[in-house]
Every structure is written in structure tokens, then in C-alpha cells.
Amino acid sequence: MDENIIDFQGDHIHVVARGNNTAAKSLVMFRRIVDACQQHDCYNIIGEAETKEEMSTLEAFKHIEVFTEAGMTWKHRLAWVAADPDKYEQLKFVETVLRNRALLNGQVFRTLEQARSWLFGEPSAATLTSGKAAEAG
């Protein structure tokens, strides 16, 4: 079933994307995300990909137009989670395409915890451990 759930959570917009993954569907979704950000004056976004279909290279490149037409800007901080290894690799490619054109202030993550840490600047356990080791050395 194709659906995108977009919900304001107080400190971020939470998105769950389900169903098929095409540039046309992404455009509709990202327009709704931009609208939600404006409505709630909140530009922190956590998205969770629950799509199964493989995205073609052409569809990945179409996300340049998707972000531009939807109104995604640098004020939108996007942390997107793709737990499925295949989906993660596909979305990392989209991330690279968008970064190479300076269209993305965001990153793809494997876990919700990693996404939250990045989005809200919470140090991870690995960062804390390496920081303590540096202080001790």
C-alpha cells in the first residue's frame, strides 16, 4: 500500500514512506513535508523508508527536480532512515546525487537512533568513548 504519514512530533516532523518509490510520489511527499515544516515552523525532519521497490538510477537523478520543485532548502534538516540494506544503498546514492548539487542538508542512516543523534546533535556512545580516550591520552 502506498502511503506517506507526515506528523509533527514537537521537535521534528516525522515521516513514514510506504509503498512504491518513484520521483513523482516523492515530489508529492516532499511538498507535503515542506508544507508541514512551514505550518509548524519546524525544519527538523526524520523520515523512515519502508518502501520495497528498487529505485532506478534515472529515478534517483529525478530527485534533483523533486527537491527543487518541492521547495526543500538548506533550512530543512533531513535525517532519513533506511534499515533495509538494499534500500539504504539506494538512498545513499540519492543522497550523493543531491549533495553533489548542494541540494541536501541531510543524511541517510541505518537506525532511528543514529538519525536522531545527528539531527539533534546528541553524541553517540562511540563519540563519547573516543572523546574520553582522547582526554586520557
CSV table of C-alpha atoms in Angstrom, one decimal:
chain,number,residue,atom,x,y,z
A,1,MET,CA,0.0,0.0,0.0
A,2,ASP,CA,1.3,3.5,-0.9
A,3,GLU,CA,1.1,6.0,1.9
A,4,ASN,CA,3.1,8.7,3.4
A,5,ILE,CA,2.5,9.5,7.0
A,6,ILE,CA,3.7,13.0,8.0
A,7,ASP,CA,3.3,14.0,11.6
A,8,PHE,CA,4.6,16.9,13.8
A,9,GLN,CA,6.2,15.5,16.9
A,10,GLY,CA,7.0,18.7,18.8
A,11,ASP,CA,10.7,19.0,17.9
A,12,HIS,CA,10.6,17.4,14.4
A,13,ILE,CA,8.4,16.4,11.5
A,14,HIS,CA,8.2,12.6,11.4
A,15,VAL,CA,7.6,10.9,8.0
A,16,VAL,CA,7.0,7.2,7.2
A,17,ALA,CA,7.1,6.4,3.5
A,18,ARG,CA,5.5,3.2,2.4
A,19,GLY,CA,4.8,1.6,-0.9
A,20,ASN,CA,6.4,2.2,-4.3
A,21,ASN,CA,9.2,4.7,-4.6
A,22,THR,CA,9.1,6.9,-7.7
A,23,ALA,CA,10.2,10.5,-8.2
A,24,ALA,CA,6.5,11.6,-8.8
A,25,LYS,CA,5.5,10.1,-5.5
A,26,SER,CA,8.5,11.6,-3.8
A,27,LEU,CA,7.5,15.1,-5.2
A,28,VAL,CA,4.0,14.8,-3.6
A,29,MET,CA,5.6,13.6,-0.3
A,30,PHE,CA,8.2,16.3,-0.1
A,31,ARG,CA,5.7,19.0,-1.0
A,32,ARG,CA,3.6,17.8,2.0
A,33,ILE,CA,6.8,17.8,4.2
A,34,VAL,CA,7.7,21.4,3.2
A,35,ASP,CA,4.1,22.4,4.0
A,36,ALA,CA,4.2,20.7,7.4
A,37,CYS,CA,7.5,22.4,8.2
A,38,GLN,CA,6.1,25.8,7.3
A,39,GLN,CA,2.8,25.1,9.2
A,40,HIS,CA,4.7,24.1,12.4
A,41,ASP,CA,7.7,26.4,11.9
A,42,CYS,CA,9.9,23.3,12.4
A,43,TYR,CA,12.5,22.3,9.9
A,44,ASN,CA,14.0,19.1,11.5
A,45,ILE,CA,12.8,16.1,9.6
A,46,ILE,CA,13.1,12.4,10.4
A,47,GLY,CA,12.0,10.1,7.7
A,48,GLU,CA,11.7,6.3,7.7
A,49,ALA,CA,11.8,4.4,4.4
A,50,GLU,CA,9.5,1.4,4.3
A,51,THR,CA,9.4,1.2,0.5
A,52,LYS,CA,10.4,-2.1,-1.0
A,53,GLU,CA,10.7,-1.5,-4.7
A,54,GLU,CA,14.1,-0.8,-6.2
A,55,MET,CA,14.7,2.7,-7.4
A,56,SER,CA,16.3,3.1,-10.9
A,57,THR,CA,19.3,5.4,-11.5
A,58,LEU,CA,17.0,7.6,-13.5
A,59,GLU,CA,14.5,7.9,-10.6
A,60,ALA,CA,17.4,8.7,-8.3
A,61,PHE,CA,18.5,11.6,-10.5
A,62,LYS,CA,15.0,12.9,-10.8
A,63,HIS,CA,15.2,13.7,-7.1
A,64,ILE,CA,17.2,16.8,-8.1
A,65,GLU,CA,14.0,18.2,-9.6
A,66,VAL,CA,11.9,16.8,-6.8
A,67,PHE,CA,13.8,18.7,-4.1
A,68,THR,CA,13.9,21.9,-6.2
A,69,GLU,CA,10.2,21.8,-7.1
A,70,ALA,CA,9.1,20.8,-3.6
A,71,GLY,CA,10.9,23.7,-2.1
A,72,MET,CA,13.4,21.8,0.0
A,73,THR,CA,16.2,24.2,1.1
A,74,TRP,CA,19.2,24.2,3.5
A,75,LYS,CA,16.9,25.2,6.4
A,76,HIS,CA,15.3,21.7,6.1
A,77,ARG,CA,17.5,19.3,8.1
A,78,LEU,CA,16.6,15.8,6.8
A,79,ALA,CA,17.6,12.6,8.6
A,80,TRP,CA,16.3,9.6,6.6
A,81,VAL,CA,16.4,6.1,8.0
A,82,ALA,CA,16.6,3.0,5.8
A,83,ALA,CA,17.1,-0.1,7.9
A,84,ASP,CA,16.9,-2.5,4.9
A,85,PRO,CA,20.5,-2.8,3.5
A,86,ASP,CA,19.4,-2.6,-0.2
A,87,LYS,CA,17.2,0.4,0.4
A,88,TYR,CA,20.0,2.1,2.4
A,89,GLU,CA,22.4,1.7,-0.6
A,90,GLN,CA,19.8,3.1,-3.0
A,91,LEU,CA,19.1,6.1,-0.7
A,92,LYS,CA,22.8,6.7,-0.2
A,93,PHE,CA,23.1,7.1,-3.9
A,94,VAL,CA,20.2,9.6,-3.9
A,95,GLU,CA,22.0,11.4,-1.0
A,96,THR,CA,25.2,11.6,-3.1
A,97,VAL,CA,23.3,13.0,-6.1
A,98,LEU,CA,21.6,15.7,-4.0
A,99,ARG,CA,24.8,16.5,-2.1
A,100,ASN,CA,26.8,16.9,-5.3
A,101,ARG,CA,24.3,19.6,-6.3
A,102,ALA,CA,24.2,21.3,-2.9
A,103,LEU,CA,20.5,20.5,-2.5
A,104,LEU,CA,20.6,18.4,0.7
A,105,ASN,CA,21.2,19.4,4.3
A,106,GLY,CA,20.8,15.8,5.5
A,107,GLN,CA,21.9,12.3,5.6
A,108,VAL,CA,20.7,8.7,5.3
A,109,PHE,CA,21.1,6.5,8.4
A,110,ARG,CA,20.6,2.8,9.2
A,111,THR,CA,18.9,3.4,12.5
A,112,LEU,CA,16.4,5.8,14.0
A,113,GLU,CA,18.9,6.3,16.9
A,114,GLN,CA,21.6,7.4,14.5
A,115,ALA,CA,19.3,9.8,12.7
A,116,ARG,CA,18.1,11.4,16.0
A,117,SER,CA,21.7,11.8,17.2
A,118,TRP,CA,22.7,13.6,14.0
A,119,LEU,CA,19.6,15.7,13.8
A,120,PHE,CA,19.6,16.9,17.4
A,121,GLY,CA,23.4,16.9,18.0
A,122,GLU,CA,23.3,14.2,20.6
A,123,PRO,CA,26.7,12.5,20.9
A,124,SER,CA,26.6,8.8,20.2
A,125,ALA,CA,28.2,6.3,22.6
A,126,ALA,CA,31.1,5.8,20.2
A,127,THR,CA,31.8,9.6,20.1
A,128,LEU,CA,31.7,9.8,23.9
A,129,THR,CA,34.1,6.8,24.2
A,130,SER,CA,36.6,8.2,21.7
A,131,GLY,CA,36.4,11.6,23.4
A,132,LYS,CA,37.2,10.1,26.8
A,133,ALA,CA,40.1,8.2,25.3
A,134,ALA,CA,41.5,11.3,23.8
A,135,GLU,CA,41.2,13.2,27.1
A,136,ALA,CA,43.0,10.3,28.9
A,137,GLY,CA,45.8,10.1,26.3
